[in-house]
Coordinates of C-alpha atoms in Angstrom, one line a residue:
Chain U
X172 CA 225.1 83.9 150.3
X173 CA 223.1 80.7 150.1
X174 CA 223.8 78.6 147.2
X175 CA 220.7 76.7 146.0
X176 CA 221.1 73.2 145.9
X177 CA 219.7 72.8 142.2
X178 CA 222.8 74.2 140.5
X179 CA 222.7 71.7 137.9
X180 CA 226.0 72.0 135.9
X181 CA 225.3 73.5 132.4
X182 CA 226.8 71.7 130.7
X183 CA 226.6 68.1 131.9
X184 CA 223.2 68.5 132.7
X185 CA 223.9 66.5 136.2
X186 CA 223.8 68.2 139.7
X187 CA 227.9 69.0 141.4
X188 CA 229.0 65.6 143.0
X189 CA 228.7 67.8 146.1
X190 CA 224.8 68.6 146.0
X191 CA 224.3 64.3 145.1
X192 CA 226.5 63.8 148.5
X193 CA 224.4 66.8 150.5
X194 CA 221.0 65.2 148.9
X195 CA 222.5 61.6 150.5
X196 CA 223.4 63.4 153.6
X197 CA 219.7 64.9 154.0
X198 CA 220.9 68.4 153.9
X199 CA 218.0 69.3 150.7
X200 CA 214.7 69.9 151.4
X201 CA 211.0 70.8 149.6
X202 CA 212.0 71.8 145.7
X203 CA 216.2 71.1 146.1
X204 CA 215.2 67.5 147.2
X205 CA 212.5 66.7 144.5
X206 CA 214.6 68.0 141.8
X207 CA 217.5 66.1 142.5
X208 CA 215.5 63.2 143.3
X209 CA 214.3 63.9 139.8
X210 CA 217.5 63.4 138.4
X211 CA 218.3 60.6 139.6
X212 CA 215.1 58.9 139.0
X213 CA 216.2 59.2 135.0
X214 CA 219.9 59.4 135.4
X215 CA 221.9 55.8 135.6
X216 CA 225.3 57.3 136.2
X217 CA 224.4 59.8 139.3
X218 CA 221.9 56.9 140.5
X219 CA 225.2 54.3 140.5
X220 CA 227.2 57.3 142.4
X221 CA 224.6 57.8 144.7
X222 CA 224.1 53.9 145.3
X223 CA 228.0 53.5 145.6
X224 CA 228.0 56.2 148.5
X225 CA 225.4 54.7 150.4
X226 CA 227.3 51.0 149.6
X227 CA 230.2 52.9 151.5
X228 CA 228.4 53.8 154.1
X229 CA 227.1 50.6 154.8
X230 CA 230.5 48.8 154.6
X231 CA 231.5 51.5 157.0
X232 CA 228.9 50.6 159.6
X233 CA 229.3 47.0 159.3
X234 CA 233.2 47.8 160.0
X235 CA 232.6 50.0 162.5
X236 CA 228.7 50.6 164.0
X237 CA 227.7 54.4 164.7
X238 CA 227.4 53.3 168.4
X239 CA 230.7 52.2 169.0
X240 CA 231.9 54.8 166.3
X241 CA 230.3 57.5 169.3
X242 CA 231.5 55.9 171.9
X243 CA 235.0 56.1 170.9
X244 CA 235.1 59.6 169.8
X245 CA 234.0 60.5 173.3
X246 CA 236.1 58.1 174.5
X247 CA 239.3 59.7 172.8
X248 CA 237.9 63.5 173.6
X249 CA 238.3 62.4 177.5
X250 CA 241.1 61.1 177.6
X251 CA 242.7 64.1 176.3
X252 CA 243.3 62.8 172.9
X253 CA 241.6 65.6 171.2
X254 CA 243.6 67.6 168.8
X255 CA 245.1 71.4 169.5
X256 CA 242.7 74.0 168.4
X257 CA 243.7 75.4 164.9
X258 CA 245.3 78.7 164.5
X259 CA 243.4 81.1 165.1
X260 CA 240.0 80.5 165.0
X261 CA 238.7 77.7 166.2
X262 CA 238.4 78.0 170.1
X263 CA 238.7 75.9 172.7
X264 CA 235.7 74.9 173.9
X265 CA 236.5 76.0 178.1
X266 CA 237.3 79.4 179.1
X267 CA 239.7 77.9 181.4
X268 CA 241.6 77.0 178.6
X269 CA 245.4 78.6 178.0
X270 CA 244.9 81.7 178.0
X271 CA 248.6 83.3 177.2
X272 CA 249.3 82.9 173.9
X273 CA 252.4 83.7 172.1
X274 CA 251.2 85.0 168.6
X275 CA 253.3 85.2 165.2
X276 CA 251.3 88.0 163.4
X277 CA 251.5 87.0 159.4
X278 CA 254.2 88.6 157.8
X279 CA 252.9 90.9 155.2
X280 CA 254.3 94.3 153.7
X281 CA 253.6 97.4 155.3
X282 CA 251.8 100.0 153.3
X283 CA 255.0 102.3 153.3
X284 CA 256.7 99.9 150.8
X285 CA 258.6 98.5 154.7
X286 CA 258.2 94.9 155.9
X287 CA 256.5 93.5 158.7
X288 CA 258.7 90.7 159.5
X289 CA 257.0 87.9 161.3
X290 CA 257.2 89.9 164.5
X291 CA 255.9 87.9 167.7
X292 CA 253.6 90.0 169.7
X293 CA 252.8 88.5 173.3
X294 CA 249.8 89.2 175.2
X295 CA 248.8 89.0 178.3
X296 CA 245.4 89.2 179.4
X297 CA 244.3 89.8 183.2
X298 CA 241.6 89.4 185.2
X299 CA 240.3 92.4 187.7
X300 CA 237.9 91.6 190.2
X301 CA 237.1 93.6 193.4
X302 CA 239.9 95.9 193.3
X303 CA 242.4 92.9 192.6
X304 CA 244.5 92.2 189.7
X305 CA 246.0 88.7 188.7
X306 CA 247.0 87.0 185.2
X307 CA 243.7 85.6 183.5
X308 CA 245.1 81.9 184.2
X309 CA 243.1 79.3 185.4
X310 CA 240.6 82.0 186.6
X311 CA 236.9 81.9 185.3
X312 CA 235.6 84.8 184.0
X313 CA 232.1 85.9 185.2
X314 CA 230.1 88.7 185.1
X315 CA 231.5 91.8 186.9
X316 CA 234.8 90.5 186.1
X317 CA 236.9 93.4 183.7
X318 CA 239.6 91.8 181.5
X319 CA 242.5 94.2 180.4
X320 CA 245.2 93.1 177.4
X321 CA 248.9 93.8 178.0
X322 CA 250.9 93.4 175.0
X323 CA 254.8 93.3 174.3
X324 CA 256.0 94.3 170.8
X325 CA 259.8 93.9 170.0
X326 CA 261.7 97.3 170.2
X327 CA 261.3 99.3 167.1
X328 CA 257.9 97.5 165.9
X329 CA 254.5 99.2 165.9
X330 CA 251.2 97.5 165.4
X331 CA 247.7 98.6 165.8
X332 CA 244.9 96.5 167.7
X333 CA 241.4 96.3 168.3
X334 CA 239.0 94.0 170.9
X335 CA 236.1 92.9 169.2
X336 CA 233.6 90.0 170.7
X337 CA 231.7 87.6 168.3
X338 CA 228.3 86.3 169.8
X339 CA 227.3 83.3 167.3
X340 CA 228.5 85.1 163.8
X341 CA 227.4 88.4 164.9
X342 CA 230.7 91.3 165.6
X343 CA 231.2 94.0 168.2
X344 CA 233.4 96.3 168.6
X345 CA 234.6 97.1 172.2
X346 CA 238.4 98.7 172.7
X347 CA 237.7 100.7 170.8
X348 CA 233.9 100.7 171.8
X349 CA 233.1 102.6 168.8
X350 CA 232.7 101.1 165.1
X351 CA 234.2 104.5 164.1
X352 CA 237.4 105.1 165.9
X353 CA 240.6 103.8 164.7
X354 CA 242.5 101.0 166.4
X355 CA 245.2 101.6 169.4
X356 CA 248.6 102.2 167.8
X357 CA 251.1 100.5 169.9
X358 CA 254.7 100.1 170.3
X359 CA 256.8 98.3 173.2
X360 CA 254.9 96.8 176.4
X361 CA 251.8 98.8 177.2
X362 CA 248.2 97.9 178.1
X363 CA 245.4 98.2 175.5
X364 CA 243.2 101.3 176.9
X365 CA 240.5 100.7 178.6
X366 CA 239.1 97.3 180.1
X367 CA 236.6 95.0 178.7
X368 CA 233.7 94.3 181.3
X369 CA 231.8 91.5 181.3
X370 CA 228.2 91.6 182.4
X371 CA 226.9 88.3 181.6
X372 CA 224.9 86.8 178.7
X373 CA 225.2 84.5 175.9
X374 CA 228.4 82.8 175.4
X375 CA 230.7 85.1 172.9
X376 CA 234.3 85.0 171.6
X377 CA 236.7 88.2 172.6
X378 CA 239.3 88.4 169.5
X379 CA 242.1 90.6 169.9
X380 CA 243.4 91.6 167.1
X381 CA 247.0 93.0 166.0
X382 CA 248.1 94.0 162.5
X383 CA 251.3 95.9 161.4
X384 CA 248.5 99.0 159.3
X385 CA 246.4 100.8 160.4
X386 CA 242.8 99.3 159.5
X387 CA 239.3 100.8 160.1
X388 CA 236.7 98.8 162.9
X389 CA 233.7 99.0 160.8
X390 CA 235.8 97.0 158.4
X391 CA 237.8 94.2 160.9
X392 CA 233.9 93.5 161.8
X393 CA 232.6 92.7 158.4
X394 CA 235.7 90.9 157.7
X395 CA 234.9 88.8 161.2
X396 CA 231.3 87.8 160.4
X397 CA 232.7 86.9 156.6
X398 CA 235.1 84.6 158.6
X399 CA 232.8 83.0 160.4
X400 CA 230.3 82.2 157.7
X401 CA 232.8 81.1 156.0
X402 CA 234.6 79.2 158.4
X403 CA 237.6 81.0 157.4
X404 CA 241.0 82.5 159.6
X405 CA 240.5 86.3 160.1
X406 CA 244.4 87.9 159.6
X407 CA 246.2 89.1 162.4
X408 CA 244.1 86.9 165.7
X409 CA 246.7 87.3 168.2
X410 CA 244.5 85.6 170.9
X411 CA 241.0 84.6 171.9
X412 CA 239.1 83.8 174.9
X413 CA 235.5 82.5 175.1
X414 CA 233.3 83.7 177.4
X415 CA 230.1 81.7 178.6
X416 CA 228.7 82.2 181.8
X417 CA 227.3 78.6 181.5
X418 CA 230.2 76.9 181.1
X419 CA 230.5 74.2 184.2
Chain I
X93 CA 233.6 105.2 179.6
X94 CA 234.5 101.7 180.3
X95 CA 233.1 99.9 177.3
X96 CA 230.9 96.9 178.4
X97 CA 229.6 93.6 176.5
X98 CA 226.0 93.0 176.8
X99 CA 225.6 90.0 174.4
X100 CA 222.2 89.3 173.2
X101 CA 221.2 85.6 174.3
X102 CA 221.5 83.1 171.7
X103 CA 221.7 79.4 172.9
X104 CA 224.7 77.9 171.5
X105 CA 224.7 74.8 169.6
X106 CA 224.2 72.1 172.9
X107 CA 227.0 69.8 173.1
X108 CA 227.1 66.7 170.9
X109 CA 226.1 63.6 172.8
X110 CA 226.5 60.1 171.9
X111 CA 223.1 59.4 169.9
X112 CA 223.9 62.7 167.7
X113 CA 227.6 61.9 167.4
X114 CA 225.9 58.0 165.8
X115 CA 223.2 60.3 163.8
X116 CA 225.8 62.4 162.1
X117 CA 228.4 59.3 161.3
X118 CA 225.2 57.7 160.1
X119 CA 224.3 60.5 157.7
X120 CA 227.9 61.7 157.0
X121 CA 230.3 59.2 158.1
X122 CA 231.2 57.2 154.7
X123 CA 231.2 60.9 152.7
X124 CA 233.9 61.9 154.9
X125 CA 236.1 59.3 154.6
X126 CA 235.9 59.0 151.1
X127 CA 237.1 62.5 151.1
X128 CA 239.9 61.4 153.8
X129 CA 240.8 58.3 151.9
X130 CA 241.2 60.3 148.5
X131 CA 243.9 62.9 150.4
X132 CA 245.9 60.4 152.4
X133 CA 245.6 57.4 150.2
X134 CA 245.8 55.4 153.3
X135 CA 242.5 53.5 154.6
X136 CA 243.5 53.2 158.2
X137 CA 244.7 57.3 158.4
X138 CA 242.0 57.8 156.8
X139 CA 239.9 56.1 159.3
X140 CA 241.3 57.7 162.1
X141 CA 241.2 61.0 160.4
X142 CA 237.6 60.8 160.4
X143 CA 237.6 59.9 164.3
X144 CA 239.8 63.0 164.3
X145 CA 237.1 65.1 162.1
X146 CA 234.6 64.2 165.0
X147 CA 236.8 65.3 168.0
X148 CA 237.2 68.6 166.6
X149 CA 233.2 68.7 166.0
X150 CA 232.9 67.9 170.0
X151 CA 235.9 70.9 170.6
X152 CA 234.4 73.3 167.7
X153 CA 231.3 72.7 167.3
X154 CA 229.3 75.1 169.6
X155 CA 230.5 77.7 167.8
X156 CA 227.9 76.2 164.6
X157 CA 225.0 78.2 163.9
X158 CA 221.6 76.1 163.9
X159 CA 220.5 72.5 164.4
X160 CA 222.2 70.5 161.7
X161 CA 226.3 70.5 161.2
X162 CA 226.3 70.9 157.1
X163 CA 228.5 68.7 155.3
X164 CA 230.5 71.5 154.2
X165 CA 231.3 72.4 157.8
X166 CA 232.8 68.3 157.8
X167 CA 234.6 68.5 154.6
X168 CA 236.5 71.6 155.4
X169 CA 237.5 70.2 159.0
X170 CA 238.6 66.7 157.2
X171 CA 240.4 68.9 154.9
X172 CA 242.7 70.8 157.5
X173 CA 243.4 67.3 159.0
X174 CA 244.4 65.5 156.1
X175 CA 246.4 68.6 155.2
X176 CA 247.7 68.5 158.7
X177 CA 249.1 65.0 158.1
X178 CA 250.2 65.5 154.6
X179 CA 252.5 68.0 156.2
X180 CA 253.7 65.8 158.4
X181 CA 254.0 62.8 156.7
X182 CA 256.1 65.3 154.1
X183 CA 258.7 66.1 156.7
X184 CA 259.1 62.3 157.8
X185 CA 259.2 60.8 154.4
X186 CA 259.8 61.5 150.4
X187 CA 257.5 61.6 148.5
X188 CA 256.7 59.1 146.1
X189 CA 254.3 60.1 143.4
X190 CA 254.2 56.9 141.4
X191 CA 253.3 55.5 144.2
X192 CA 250.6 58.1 144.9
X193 CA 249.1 57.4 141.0
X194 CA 248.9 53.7 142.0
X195 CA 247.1 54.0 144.9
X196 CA 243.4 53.8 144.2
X197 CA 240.8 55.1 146.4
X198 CA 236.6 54.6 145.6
X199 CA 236.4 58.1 144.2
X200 CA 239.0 57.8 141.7
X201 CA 236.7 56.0 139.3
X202 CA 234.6 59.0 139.1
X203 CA 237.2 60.9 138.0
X204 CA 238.6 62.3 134.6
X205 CA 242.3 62.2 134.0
X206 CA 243.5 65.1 134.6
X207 CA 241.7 64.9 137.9
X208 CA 243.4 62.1 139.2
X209 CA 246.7 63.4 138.5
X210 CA 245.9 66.9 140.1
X211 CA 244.5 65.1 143.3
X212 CA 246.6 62.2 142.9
X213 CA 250.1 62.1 142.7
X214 CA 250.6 66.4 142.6
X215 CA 248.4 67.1 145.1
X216 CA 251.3 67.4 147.6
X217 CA 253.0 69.9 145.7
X218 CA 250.0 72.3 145.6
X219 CA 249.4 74.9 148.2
X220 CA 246.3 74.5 151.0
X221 CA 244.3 77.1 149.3
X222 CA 245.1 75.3 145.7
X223 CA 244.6 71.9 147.4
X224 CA 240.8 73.6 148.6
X225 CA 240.0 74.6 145.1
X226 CA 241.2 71.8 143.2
X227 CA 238.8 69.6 145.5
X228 CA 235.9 72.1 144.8
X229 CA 236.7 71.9 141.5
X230 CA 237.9 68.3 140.8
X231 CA 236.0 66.2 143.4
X232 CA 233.1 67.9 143.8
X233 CA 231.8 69.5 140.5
X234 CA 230.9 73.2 141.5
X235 CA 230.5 75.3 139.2
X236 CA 232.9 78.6 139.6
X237 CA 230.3 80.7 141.1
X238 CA 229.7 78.8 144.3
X239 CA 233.6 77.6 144.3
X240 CA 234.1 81.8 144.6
X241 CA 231.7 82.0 147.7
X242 CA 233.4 78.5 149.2
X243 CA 236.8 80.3 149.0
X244 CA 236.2 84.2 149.2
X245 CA 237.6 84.9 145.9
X246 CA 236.0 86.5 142.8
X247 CA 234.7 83.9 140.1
X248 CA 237.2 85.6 137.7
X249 CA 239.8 84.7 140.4
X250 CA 238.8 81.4 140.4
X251 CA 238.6 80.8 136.4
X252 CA 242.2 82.4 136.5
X253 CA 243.7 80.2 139.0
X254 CA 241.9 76.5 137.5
X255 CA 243.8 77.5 134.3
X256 CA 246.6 77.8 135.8
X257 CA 246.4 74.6 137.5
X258 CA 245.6 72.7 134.7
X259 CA 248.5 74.4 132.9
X260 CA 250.6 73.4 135.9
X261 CA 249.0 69.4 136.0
X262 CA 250.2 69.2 132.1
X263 CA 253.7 70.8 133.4
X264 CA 253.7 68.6 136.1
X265 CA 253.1 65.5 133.8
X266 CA 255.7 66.1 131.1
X267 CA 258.2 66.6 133.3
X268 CA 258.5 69.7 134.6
X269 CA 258.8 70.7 138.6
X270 CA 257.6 73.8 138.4

C-alpha cells in the first residue's frame, strides 16, 4: 500500500516529521513535493525543522565529507568488518556464503493446546551435479545444478516445511511445486522430497521454511511477499541461499 | 516431476559504488544519525552506527526493489543496529535512566514531554516492536493509519497499544516498574 506523502496530520495541520525528512531527502515528487513545499513556505516551525536538518547535515559533511564517508564504508566492507546478516532475512550477498545453518525455529504453541519448544532443526543442503553428490559448501551453484534439503528434527518433534524462491518480492512455490499442496510433514533425519533444479535466470532467494503446524502454500507465499515489502522477518526461515548466476 | 525454478529476469539493484554510497550520505546521512544519536545517546556510536547502517546497505541492498533506497528502508536498518547495541550495551552495563533524561540529542527539542521520556530514559525497557512504534509514533508524527501499514498491525491495534504505552510512560514516571 503506498502512503501518499501529503498526509497532513488533522489536527496539527503540519505534514508527519517523517514526510518533512523524506521531502529533505528528495524522496517527493510532482503534487507531494509542491504541497509540502507549500507548507513550508507559510509555516515558521516546519521551516526551522527543515532548516535545522539540513544545518545537521552540513555539520556532518564538514566533519566528515561524503567522499571520505564512501571510502570508508567500502573500506570497512573489505576488510571484513561488515556486520553478520540478521536473522532471517536479510541474505548474504555471495552464494558461497555459509550455507549450513543451525536454525532455532520460534517457539510458539502448537494448535493442539501442546508446545513447540524452541526445537533446533538442522539442515543440510546438498549440491548434485552429474551424478555426484557433496554438501553445498563452498560450491557455486549454477544452472543444471539440483539442490536437495536434509533435515534433522530431535526425536519426538514433527514440523512441516516448504521450499519457496523469492525473485525481487515476487514468491514461488517449489517443494512442494504446487501452491495447493500442503507442506512435507517431517519427523527425525529425512530429505525434503524432491530436489530443487536450478536452470538459470535472475538472481532469487530459496527460503526453506519449517514450522511446528501445518500451514497452507498459497498462504506462506503471500505472507513472503508481505515480508518483503515490508522489510519484515517471515516466521519459521530455517535457512536461505541466494542464487544468481551473475555472481563473480 | 522434479520441480524446476525458471525465474523471470529482473536486474537486481547494481551494487553500490563509491559516488552512490557519497549521493545517499549526502541526501540521507545527517537524518540517520539523528535517528541513531536519539537511540544511543552517544555521538560517536552513533556515528559509527551510521557507518554500520551503510555496510549493511552494501550486504543487503540488492535485494531493494528500484533505483532509489527510501529512507524508510535506512531508518529501519539504523533501527535494528541501535537496538542491536542497546542490547548489548544492556548486558555490559546498568542502566542509568537519569542519566538517559540528561542526555540531550538535536531531536529532543522537537519533542513533547511525554515523548522524551518514552524515547528517552524508558526506551530500554520497551520491547523492539514497542521501541518501532513509539518512534513512528513519537519521532516521526504518523498518523495511525500509515504506522498500521509500517508495522503490519491493524490501526485499531495500533490505537490500543499507544494507549497503553502512554499509560505505561505515566507508570513508568511515578514510580512504578511495570
Amino acid at each position: 500500500m503506498h502512503v501518499l506523502l501529503s498526509d497532513f496530520d488533522g489536527r496539527t495541520g503540519h505534514p508527519p516529521r517523517r514526510d518533512l525528512e523524506r521531502w529533505l531527502a528528495q524522496e517527493a515528487s510532482g503534487e507531494e513535493w509542491k504541497r509540502i513545499a507549500d507548507h513550508l513556505a507559510s509555516c515558521r516551525a516546519c521551516e526551522e525543522y527543515v532548516e535545522a536538518c539540513r544545518g545537521e547535515q552540513e555539520a556532518l559533511e564538514a566533519r566528515s565529507p561524503p567522499a571520505t564517508f564512501a571510502a570508508s564504508v567500502l573500506a570497512r566492507a573489505a576488510s571484513g568488518a561488515a556486520p553478520r546478516p540478521r536473522w532471517p532475512f536479510l541474505l548474504a550477498a555471495s552464494a558461497t556464503a555459509a550455507l549450513l545453518l543451525i536454525a532455532v525455529l520460534l517457539w510458539r504453541p502448537a494448535a493442539e493446546g501442546e508446545r513447540w519448544r524452541g526445537a533446533a532443526a538442522v539442515v543440510r543442503v546438498y549440491l548434485e551435479r552429474e551424478g555426484q553428490r557433496a554438501l553445498l559448501g563452498d560450491h557455486r551453484p549454477r544452472p543444471g545444478d539440483r539442490l536437495r534439503y536434509e533435515i534433522a528434527l530431535p526425536p519426538g518433534q514433527r514440523a512441516y516445511a516448504a521450499l519457496v524462491a523469492l525473485e525481487s518480492a515476487r514468491a514461488l512455490p517449489v517443494l512442494p511445486a504446487s501452491r495447493a499442496a500442503p507442506p512435507f510433514e517431517i519427523a527425525g533425519t529425512s530429505f525434503l522430497p524432491g530436489s530443487a533444479a536450478l536452470e538459470g535466470g535472475a538472481p532469487a532467494r530459496l527460503l526453506l521454511v519449517i514450522r511446528p503446524a501445518p500451514f497452507a502454500i498459497d498462504s506462506l507465499l503471500v505472507e513472503a511477499e508481505f515480508a518483503v515489502r515490508q522489510g519484515r522477518t517471515l516466521e519459521g526461515v530455517a535457512h536461505q541461499l541466494l542464487l544468481d548466476p551473475e555472481a563473480p | 516431476m522434479v520441480p524446476g525454478l525458471a525465474f523471470p529476469i529482473k536486474p537486481p539493484r547494481p551494487p553500490l559504488d563509491e559516488a552512490a554510497i557519497a549521493e545517499l550520505y549526502r541526501r540521507c546521512g545527517a537524518l540517520v544519525l539523528r535517528r541513531c544519536r536519539l537511540l544511543l545517546r552517544d555521538p560517536a556510536e552513533a556515528e559509527d552506527a551510521l557507518q554500520e547502517v551503510f555496510m549493511r546497505l552494501l550486504r543487503y541492498g540488492a535485494s531493494l526493489e528500484g533505483e532509489r533506497v527510501p529512507l524508510s528502508w535506512l531508518y529501519r536498518t539504523a533501527e535494528r543496529c541501535c537496538f542491536d547495541r542497546l542490547r548489548r550495551r544492556r548486558r555490559e552495563e546498568p542502566v542509568d535512566e537519569a542519566a538517559l533524561a540528561r542526555e540531550p540529542t538535536p531531536i529532543d527539542e522537537a519533542l513533547g514531554s511525554e515523548a522524551r521520556e518514552v524515547l528517552g530514559r524508558f526506551f530500554h525497557r520497551l520491547p523492539d516492536k514497542l521501541k518501532r512504534l513509539a518512534l513512528l509514533h513519537y519521532l516521526d508524527g504518523l498518523p495511525q493509519e500509515r504506522i498500521a501499514v509500517e508495522l503490519g498491525w491493524s490501526r485499531r491495534t495500533v490505537g490500543k497499544k499507544l494507549r497503553a504505552l502512554a499509560e505505561r510512560a505515566v507508570r513508568w514516571k511515578s514510580g512504578a516498574r511495570t
